[in-house]
XYZ file of C-alpha atoms in Angstrom:
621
model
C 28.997 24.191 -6.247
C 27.382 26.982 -3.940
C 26.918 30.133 -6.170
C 28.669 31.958 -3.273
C 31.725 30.254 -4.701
C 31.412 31.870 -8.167
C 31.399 34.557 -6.857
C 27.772 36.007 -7.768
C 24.830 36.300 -5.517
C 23.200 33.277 -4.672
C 19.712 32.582 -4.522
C 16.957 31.458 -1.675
C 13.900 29.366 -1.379
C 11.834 30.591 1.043
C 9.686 26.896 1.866
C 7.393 25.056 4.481
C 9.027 22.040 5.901
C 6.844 19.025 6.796
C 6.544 17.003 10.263
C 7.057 20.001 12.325
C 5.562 21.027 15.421
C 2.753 24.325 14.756
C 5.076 26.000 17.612
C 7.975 26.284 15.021
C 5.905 26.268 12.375
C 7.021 29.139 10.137
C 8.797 29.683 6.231
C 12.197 28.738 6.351
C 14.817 29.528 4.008
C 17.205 27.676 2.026
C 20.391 28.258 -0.425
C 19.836 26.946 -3.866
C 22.569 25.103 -5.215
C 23.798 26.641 -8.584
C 22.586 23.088 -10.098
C 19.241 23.763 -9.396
C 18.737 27.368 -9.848
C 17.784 26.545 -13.468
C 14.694 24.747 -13.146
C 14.076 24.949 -9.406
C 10.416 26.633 -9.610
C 7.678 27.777 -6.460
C 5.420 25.267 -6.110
C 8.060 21.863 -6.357
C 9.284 19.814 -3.420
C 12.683 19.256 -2.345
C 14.312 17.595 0.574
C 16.249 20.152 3.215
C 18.254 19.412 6.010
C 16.296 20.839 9.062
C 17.009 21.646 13.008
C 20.414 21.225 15.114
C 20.198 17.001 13.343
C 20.168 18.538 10.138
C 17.239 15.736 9.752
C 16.135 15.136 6.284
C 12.381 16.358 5.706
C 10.046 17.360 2.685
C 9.549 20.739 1.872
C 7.684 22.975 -0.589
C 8.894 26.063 -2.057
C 6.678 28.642 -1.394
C 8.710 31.900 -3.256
C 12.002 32.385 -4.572
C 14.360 35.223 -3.724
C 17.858 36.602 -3.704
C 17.803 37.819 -0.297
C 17.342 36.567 3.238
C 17.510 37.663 6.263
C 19.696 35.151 7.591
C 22.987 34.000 8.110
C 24.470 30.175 7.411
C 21.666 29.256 5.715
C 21.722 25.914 4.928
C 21.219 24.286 1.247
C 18.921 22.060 -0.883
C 19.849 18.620 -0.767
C 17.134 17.344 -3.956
C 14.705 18.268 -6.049
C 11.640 16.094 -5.648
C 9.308 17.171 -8.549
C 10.204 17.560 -12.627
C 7.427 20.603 -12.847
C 5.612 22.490 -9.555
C 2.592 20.491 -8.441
C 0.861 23.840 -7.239
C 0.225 27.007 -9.071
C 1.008 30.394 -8.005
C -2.681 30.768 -7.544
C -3.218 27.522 -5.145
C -0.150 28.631 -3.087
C -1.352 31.953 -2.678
C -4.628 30.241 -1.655
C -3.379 27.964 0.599
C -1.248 30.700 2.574
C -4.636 32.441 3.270
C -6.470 29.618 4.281
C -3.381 28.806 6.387
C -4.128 32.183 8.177
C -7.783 31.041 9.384
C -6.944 27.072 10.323
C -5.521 25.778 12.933
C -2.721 23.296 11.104
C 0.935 23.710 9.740
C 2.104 25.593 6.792
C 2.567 21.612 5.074
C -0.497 20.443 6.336
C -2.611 22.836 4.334
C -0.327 22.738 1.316
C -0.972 19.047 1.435
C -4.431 19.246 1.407
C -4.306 20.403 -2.399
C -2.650 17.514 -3.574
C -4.335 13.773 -4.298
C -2.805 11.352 -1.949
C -0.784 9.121 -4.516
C 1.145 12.105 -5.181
C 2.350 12.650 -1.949
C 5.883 11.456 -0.788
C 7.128 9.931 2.301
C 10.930 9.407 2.897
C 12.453 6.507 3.784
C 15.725 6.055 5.978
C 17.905 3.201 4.820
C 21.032 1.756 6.337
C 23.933 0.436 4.072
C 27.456 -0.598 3.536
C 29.711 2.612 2.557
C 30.900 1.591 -0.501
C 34.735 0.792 -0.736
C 34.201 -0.214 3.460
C 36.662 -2.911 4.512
C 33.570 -5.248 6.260
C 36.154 -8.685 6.694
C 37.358 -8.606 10.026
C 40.276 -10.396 10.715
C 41.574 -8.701 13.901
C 38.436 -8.201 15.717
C 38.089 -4.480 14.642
C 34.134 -5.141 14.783
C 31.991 -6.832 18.185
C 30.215 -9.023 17.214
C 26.654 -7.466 17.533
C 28.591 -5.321 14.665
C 29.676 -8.268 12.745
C 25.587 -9.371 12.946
C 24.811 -6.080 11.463
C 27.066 -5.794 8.799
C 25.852 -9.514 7.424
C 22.314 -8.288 7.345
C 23.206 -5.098 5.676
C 24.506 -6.879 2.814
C 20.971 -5.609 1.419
C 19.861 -2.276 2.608
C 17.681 -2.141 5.315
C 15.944 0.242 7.667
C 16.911 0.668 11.061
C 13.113 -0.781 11.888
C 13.539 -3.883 9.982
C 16.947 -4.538 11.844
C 15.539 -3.985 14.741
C 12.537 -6.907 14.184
C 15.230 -9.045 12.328
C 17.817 -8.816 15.577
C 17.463 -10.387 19.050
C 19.379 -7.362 20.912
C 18.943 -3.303 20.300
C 20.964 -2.424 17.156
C 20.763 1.211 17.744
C 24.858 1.331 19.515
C 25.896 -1.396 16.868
C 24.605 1.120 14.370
C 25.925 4.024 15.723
C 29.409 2.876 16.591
C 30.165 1.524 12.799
C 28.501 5.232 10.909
C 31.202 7.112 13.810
C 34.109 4.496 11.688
C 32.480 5.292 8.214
C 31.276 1.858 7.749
C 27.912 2.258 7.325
C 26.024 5.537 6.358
C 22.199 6.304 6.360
C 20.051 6.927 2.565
C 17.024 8.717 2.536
C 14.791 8.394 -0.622
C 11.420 9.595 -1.432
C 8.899 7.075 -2.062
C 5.595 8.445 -3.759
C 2.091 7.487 -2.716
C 1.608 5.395 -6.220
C 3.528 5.500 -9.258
C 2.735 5.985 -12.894
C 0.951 3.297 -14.805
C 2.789 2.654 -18.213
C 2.477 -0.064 -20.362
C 5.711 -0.862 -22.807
C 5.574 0.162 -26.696
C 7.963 -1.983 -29.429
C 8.593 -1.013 -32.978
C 11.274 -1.775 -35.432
C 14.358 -0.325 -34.517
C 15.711 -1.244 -38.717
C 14.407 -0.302 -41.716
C 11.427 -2.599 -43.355
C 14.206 -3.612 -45.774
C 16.496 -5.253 -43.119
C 13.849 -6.400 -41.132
C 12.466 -8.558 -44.370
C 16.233 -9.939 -44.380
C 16.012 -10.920 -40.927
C 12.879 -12.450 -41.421
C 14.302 -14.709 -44.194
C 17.028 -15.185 -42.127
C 14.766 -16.495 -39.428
C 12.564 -18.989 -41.396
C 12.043 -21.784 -39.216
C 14.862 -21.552 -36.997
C 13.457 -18.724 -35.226
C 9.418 -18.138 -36.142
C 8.623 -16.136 -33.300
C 11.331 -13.980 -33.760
C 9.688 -13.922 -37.481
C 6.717 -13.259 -36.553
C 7.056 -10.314 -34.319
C 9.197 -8.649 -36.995
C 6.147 -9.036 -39.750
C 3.768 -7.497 -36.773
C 5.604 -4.875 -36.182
C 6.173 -3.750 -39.942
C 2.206 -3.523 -40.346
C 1.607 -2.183 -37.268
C 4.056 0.419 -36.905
C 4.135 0.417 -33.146
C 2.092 -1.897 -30.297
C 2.246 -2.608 -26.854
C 4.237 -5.595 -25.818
C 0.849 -7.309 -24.769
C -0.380 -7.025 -28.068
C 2.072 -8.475 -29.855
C 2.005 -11.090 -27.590
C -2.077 -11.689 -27.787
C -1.661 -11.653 -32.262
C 1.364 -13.368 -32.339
C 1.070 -16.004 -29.919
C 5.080 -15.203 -28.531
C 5.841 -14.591 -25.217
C 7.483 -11.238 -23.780
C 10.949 -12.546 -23.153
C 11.010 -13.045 -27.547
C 9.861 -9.455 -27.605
C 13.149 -8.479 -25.192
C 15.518 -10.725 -27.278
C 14.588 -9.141 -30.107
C 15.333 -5.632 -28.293
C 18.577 -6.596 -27.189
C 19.431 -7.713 -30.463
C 18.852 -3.854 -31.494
C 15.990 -4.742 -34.337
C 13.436 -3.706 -32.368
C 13.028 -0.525 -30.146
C 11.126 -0.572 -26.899
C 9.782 2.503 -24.617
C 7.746 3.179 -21.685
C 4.203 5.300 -22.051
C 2.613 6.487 -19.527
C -1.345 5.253 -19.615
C -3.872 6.780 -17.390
C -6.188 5.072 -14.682
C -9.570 6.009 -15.864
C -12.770 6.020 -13.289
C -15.467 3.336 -14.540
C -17.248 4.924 -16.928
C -19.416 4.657 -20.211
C -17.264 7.506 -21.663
C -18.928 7.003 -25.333
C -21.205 10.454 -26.078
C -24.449 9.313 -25.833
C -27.777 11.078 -28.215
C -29.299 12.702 -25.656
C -32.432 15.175 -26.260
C -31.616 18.703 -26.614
C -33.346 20.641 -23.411
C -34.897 23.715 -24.581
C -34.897 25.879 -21.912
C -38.031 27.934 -21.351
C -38.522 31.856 -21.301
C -37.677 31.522 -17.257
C -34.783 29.501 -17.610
C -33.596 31.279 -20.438
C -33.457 34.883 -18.814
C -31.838 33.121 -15.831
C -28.884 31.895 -18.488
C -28.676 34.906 -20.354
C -28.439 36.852 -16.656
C -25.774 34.152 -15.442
C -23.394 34.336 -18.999
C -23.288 38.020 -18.933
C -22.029 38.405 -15.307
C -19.702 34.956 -16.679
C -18.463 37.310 -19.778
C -18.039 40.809 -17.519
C -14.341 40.365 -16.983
C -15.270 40.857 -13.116
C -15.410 38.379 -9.848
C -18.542 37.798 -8.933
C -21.184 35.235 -6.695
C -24.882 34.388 -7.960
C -27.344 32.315 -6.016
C -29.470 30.541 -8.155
C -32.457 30.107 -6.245
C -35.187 27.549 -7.583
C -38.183 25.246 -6.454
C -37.308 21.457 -6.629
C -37.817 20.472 -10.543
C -37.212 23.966 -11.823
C -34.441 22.934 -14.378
C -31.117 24.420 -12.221
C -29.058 22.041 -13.657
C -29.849 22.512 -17.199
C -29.387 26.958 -16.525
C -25.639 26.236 -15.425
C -24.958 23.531 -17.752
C -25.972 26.574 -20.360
C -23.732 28.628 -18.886
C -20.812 25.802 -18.379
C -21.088 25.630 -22.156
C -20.748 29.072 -22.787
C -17.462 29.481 -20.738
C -15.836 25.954 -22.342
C -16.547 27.113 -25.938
C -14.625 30.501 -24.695
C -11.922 28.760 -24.076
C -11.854 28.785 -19.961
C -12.556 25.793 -17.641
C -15.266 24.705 -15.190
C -15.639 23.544 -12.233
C -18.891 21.559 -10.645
C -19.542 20.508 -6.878
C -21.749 18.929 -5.384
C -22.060 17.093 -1.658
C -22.403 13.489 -1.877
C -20.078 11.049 -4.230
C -23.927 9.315 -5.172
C -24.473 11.981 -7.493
C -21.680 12.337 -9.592
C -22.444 8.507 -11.716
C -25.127 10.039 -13.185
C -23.936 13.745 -13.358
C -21.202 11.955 -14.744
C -22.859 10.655 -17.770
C -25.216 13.768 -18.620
C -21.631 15.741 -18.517
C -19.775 13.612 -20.852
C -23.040 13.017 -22.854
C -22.900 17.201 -23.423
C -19.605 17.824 -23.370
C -17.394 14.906 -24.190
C -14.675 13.624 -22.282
C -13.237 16.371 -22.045
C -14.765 15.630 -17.951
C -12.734 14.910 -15.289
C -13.999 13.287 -11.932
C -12.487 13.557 -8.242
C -13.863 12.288 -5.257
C -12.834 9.818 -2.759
C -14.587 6.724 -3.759
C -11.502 6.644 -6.758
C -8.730 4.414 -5.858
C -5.956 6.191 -5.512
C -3.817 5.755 -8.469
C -7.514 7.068 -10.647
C -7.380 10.193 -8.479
C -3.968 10.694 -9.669
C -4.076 10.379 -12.994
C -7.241 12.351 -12.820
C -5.690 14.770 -11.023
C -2.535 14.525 -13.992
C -5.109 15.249 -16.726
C -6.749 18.836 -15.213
C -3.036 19.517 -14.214
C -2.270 18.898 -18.451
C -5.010 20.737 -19.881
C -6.550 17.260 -20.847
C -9.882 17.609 -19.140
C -11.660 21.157 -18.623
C -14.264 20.348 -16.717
C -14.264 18.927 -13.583
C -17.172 17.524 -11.412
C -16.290 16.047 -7.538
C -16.854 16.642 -4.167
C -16.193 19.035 -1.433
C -11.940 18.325 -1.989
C -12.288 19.143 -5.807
C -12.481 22.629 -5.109
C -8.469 22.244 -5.273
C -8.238 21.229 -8.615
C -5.870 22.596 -10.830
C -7.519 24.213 -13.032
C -6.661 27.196 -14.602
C -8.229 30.161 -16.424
C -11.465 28.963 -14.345
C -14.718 30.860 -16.332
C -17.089 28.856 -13.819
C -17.580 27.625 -10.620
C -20.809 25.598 -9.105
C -21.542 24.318 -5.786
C -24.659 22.475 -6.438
C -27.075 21.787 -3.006
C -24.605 24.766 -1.631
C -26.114 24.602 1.852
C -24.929 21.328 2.822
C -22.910 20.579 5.464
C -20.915 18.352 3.709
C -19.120 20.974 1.815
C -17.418 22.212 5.185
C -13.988 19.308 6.192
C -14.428 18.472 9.648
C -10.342 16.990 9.270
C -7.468 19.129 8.882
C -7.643 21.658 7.756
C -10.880 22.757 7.993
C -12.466 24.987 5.434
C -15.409 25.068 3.864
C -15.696 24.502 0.076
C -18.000 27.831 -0.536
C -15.490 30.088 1.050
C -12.391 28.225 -1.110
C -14.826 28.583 -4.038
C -15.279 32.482 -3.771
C -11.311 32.894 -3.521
C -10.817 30.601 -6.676
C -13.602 33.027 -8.519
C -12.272 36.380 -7.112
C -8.324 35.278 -8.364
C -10.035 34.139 -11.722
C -12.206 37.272 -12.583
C -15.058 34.100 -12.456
C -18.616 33.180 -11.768
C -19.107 31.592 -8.441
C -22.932 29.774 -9.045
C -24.375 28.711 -5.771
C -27.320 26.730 -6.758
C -30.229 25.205 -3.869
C -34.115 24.805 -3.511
C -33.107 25.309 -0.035
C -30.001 28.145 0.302
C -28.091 28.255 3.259
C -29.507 31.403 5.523
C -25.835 33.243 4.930
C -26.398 33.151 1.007
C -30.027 33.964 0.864
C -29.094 36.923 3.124
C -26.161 37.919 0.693
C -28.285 37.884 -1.914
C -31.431 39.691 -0.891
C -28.816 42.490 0.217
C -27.269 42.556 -2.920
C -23.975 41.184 -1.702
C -24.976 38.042 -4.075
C -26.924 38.378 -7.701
C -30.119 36.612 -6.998
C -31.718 34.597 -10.151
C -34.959 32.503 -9.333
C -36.967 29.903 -10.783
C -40.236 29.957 -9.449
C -41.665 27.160 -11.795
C -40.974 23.251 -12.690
C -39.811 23.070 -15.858
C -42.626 22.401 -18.158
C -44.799 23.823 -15.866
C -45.435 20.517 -13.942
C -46.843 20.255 -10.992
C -45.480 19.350 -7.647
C -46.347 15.774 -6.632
C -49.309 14.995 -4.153
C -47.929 14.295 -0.828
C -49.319 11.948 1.936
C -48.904 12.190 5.156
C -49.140 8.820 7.552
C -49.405 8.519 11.217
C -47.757 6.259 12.397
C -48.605 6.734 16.061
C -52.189 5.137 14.198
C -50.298 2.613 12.818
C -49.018 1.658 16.791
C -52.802 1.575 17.923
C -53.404 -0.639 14.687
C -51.212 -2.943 15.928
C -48.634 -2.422 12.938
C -45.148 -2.237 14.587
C -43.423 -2.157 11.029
C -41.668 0.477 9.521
C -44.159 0.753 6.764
C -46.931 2.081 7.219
C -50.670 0.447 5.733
C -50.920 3.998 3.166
C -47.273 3.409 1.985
C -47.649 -0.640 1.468
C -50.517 0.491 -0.718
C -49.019 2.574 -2.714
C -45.664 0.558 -3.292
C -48.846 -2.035 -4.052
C -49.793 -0.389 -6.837
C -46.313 1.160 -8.112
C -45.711 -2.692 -8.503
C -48.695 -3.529 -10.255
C -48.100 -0.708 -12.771
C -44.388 -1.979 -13.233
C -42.860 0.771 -12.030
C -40.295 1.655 -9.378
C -40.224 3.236 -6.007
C -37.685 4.816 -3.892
C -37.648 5.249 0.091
C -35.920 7.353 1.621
C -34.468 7.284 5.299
C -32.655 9.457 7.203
C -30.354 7.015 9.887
C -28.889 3.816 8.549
C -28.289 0.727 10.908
C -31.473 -1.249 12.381
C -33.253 -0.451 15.521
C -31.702 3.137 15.600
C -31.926 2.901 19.189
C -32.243 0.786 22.832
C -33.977 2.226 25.242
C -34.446 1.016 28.887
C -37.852 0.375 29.635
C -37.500 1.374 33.120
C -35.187 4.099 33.354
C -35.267 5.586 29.786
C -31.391 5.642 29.689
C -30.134 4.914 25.893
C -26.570 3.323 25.628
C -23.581 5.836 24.670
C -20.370 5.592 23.143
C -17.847 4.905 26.031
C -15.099 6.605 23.171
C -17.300 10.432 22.876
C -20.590 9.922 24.596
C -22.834 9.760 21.460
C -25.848 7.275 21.645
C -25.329 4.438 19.139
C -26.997 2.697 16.691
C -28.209 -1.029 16.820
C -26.650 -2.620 13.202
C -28.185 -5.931 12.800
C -25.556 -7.273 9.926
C -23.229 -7.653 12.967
C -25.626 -7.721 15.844
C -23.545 -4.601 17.968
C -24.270 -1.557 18.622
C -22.331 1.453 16.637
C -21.131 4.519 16.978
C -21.827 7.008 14.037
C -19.967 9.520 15.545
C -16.473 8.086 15.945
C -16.834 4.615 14.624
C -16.265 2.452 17.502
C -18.523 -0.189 18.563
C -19.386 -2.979 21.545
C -21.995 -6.032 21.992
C -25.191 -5.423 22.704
C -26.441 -5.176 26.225
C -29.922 -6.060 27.148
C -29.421 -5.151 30.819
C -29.358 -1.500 31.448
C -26.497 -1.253 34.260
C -28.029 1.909 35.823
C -30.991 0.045 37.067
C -31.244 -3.336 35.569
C -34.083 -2.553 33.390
C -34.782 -4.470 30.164
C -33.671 -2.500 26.883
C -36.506 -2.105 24.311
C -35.545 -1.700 20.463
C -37.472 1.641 18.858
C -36.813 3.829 15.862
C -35.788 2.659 12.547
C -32.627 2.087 10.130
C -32.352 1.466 6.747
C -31.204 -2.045 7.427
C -34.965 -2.271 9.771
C -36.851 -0.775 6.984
C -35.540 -3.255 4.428
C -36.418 -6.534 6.377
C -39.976 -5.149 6.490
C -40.096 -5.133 2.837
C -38.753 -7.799 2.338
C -41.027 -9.285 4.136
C -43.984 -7.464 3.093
C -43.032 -8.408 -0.652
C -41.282 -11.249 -1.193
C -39.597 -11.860 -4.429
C -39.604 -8.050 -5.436
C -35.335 -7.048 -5.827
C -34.669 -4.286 -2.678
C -31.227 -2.462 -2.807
C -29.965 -0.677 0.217
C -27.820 2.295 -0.824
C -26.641 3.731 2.844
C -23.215 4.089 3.631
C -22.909 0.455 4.912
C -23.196 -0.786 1.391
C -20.967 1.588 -0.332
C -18.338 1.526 1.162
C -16.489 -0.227 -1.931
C -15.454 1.020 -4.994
C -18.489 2.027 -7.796
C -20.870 0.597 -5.640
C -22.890 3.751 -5.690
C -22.497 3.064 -9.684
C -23.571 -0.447 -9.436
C -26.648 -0.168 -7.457
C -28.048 3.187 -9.501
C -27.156 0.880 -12.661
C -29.057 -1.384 -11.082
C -31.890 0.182 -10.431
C -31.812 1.771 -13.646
C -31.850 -0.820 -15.769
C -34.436 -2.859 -14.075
């Protein structure tokens, strides 16, 4: 019932509607039904009727009102969501971003939300229930009688279209027109909730004892899942079958027999980690780092919105000042957040997080699988994890009563989404600290030119460290030639200085770590005649030679071809120069043979914790 009907003021939802073009892309409003008014909240889905079709789409509310300025406005057709999936905060956030990127009103809405949580609906043909479908007087063709036997199951119109020989489409039209048939939307989420099944006795102890008399040998499963469950209390259905050596269909006779009670708990789909606190060694932070913490937690405790750049050579002990100040704003009760720009780092982030601050930690990057990034995701949304460490996309998290923010390595470019929509992490960062009243850290050996200028005008608070911690000193660096190493007649990769000092990391038993900045092999071809270097056909970018599968790749848009050694400008024969990461490994390996190399690019991480498995690797070597 409308509340129109009841005579009182009705109310509106004022909401962004999904799959719709950016020329009609606006807040539209809709008529609550007096059934939903109660819980119906900003920041849930529903499903509205939208355009002259009245075509079923997703929507969020954005606001809530009891006016509009519109007439037959249409109504809510279902609620999609138990409890909003964005705060107040992240819509108002979203709505501003929305005002400086090019996308729809859903699109950036969208963007806040892990992709197992988001819905797609799904049209579904079916039988009107009560239909008369036996046709004895030819009421139906027969491309209608064809129909109406395959819709004995629902289907969608696309799977009756790949089922049928002819085009279903008048078939289906013709029998909705006689109220035969009639079209179901539902919502189908991304991924759905993990649970695993609980059992425990549904009878006292004292009747369950009778039962297991009762039992004896006829029925000695049955007996022993009732003696399981009165010392355990409660356990999963798997356990009882693992201790009792049953199967799961005894557990369900015994459920339908109402002696014992079953439910469903929902379990969550942790990342792969050592989440046991570790000893670690307490850091004691020196008089430099320590005025840099103290500096950092006051502007943290002033009540105020406000950005710091934390500005300190390589080795300087960054980390350790914000994890200070992290700590200080957890044990007041607020939440943190930690970014920084490549998935690598956050295994071993990771562990000195948990290690501090117990797992307590959430993690969100992209590397999860999806139904992890969910339940992740469920846990900040719960108040079950109050810090939270990811990549450029975590910046959305929901946390709330944030005390903390850190973009670690804040100038890279990886913190600014080159897909829709694009924004850039630091300017979603300051909007998160300004709504907050907190502490935006940006933290870099190397700050972006923007922050460095902020903070030498005072725009920014500007804390440096301009020692290593311990006072250390900065390694001794080497410079090669390797135009020498050409005239030498040494066309590898490494050059004779670096050989000798991996030479003698090895005899010493220790480790060494190269670092390169292209992946692939040869990174180029080259004609020898012309000088013309292959490009993508797809956007004009020169590719990459990739030995593993002998083409040539683009790193730009991913396509790739076979290799040519013709140049078809002039003929010429292509040369290989410049190096990979896949080049520079077959020259060690076959510099030193039998020595373990691991290639971390992103050609070999492309699965699931393999950044994890190859720093574990290397780390317990």
């Amino acid at each position: 019932m409308n509340p129109e009907e009841c005579g009182r003021s009705p109310l509106y939802a004022r909401v962004a509607v999904s799959s719709i073009h950016y020329g009609i892309d606006r807040p539209y409003d809709y008529m609550i039904p007096r059934s939903m008014e109660e819980y119906l909240r900003p920041g849930m889905r529903v499903i509205v009727p939208f355009g002259l079709g009245n075509r079923k789409s997703e929507a969020m509310v954005l606001q809530i009102s009891d006016k509009t300025g519109f007439d037959n406005v249409k109504s809510i057709l279902r609620v999609l969501d138990n409890e909003p999936v964005l705060s107040r905060e992240m819509i108002n956030l979203l709505l501003r971003l929305r005002e400086i990127c090019f996308c729809t009103f859903y699109d950036i809405l969208k963007a806040a939300l892990p992709a197992g949580l988001w819905f797609h609906l799904e049209q579904k043909l079916r039988i009107v229930p009560g239909a008369v479908v036996e046709d004895d007087g030819g009421i139906y063709s027969e491309q209608e009688r064809i129909i109406l036997e395959k819709l004995k199951k629902p289907a969608t119109p696309q799977a009756l279209e790949e089922m049928l020989p002819f085009d279903p489409i008048p078939a289906i039209r013709s029998l909705t027109e006689k109220g035969i048939i009639e079209s179901e939307t539902t919502a189908v989420r991304g991924v759905g909730d993990k649970t695993i099944r609980l059992a425990s006795l549904a009878v006292s102890a004292e009747e369950a004892e009778e039962h297991i008399r009762s039992y004896g040998k006829k029925a000695p499963t049955h007996a022993k899942i009732l003696e399981f469950l009165m010392s355990a209390g409660e356990a999963s259905e798997g356990e009882i079958v693992y201790y009792t050596g049953c199967s799961a269909s005894s557990v369900r006779r015994l459920a339908e027999k109402g002696l014992i009670e079953l439910r469903e708990q929902e379990v969550m789909r942790r990342p792969d980690f050592d989440r046991e606190p570790k000893q670690v060694e307490h850091v004691v932070l020196n008089a430099e780092q320590g005025s840099t913490a103290e500096g950092l937690i006051s502007l943290a405790d002033s009540g105020k919105p406000s950005v710091a750049l934390l500005f300190g050579v390589t080795g300087s002990g960054k980390t350790q000042v914000y994890m200070s100040v992290i700590e200080h704003v957890l044990n007041k009760g607020k939440t943190a957040l930690v970014l920084v720009p490549e998935i690598a780092l956050t295994p071993q982030l990771m562990r000195i997080f948990i290690s501090r601050f117990g797992d307590k930690t959430a993690i969100l990057h992209s590397m999860l699988s999806t139904g992890q990034r969910s339940d992740e995701w469920k846990r900040i949304k719960r108040g079950q994890a109050r810090l939270v460490l990811g990549t450029r996309s975590a910046i959305f998290a929901p946390l709330e009563n944030i005390g903390v923010i850190v973009i670690d390595e804040e100038q890279e470019h990886t913190y600014k989404s080159e897909n829709v929509p694009r924004y850039h992490a630091r300017d979603v960062a300051k909007y998160r600290a300004y709504y907050n009243d907190a502490l935006l850290i940006l933290a870099s050996a190397t700050p972006s030119v923007e922050s460095f200028y902020s903070a030498k005008t005072g725009k920014y608070n500007l804390f440096t460290l301009k020692e290593r911690y311990n006072k250390s000193a900065l390694p001794e660096v080497l410079i090669a030639d390797m135009r020498k190493e050409l005239i030498n007649a040494n066309p590898s990769t490494i050059s004779s200085l670096l050989k000798s000092e991996i030479s003698k990391n090895l005899e010493r038993g220790e480790q060494t770590i190269l670092f390169l900045n292209r992946r692939g092999n040869s990174r180029r071809l080259v004609c020898g005649e012309c000088g013309a270097i292959p490009e993508c056909n797809q956007c004009t970018n020169p590719m990459t030679y990739h030995s593993a599968n002998g083409r040539l790749m683009c790193h730009l848009c991913g396509s790739s071809r076979n290799v040519e050694y013709r140049c078809p400008a002039c003929g010429g024969e292509y040369k290989f120069i410049g190096a990979g990461t896949q080049k520079c490994e077959k020259d060690l390996k076959e510099l030193f043979g039998g020595i373990e190399i691991l290639r971390m690019d992103s050609d070999t991480t492309s699965a699931r914790r393999s950044h994890e498995e190859i720093l574990g690797r290397f780390r317990d070597e």
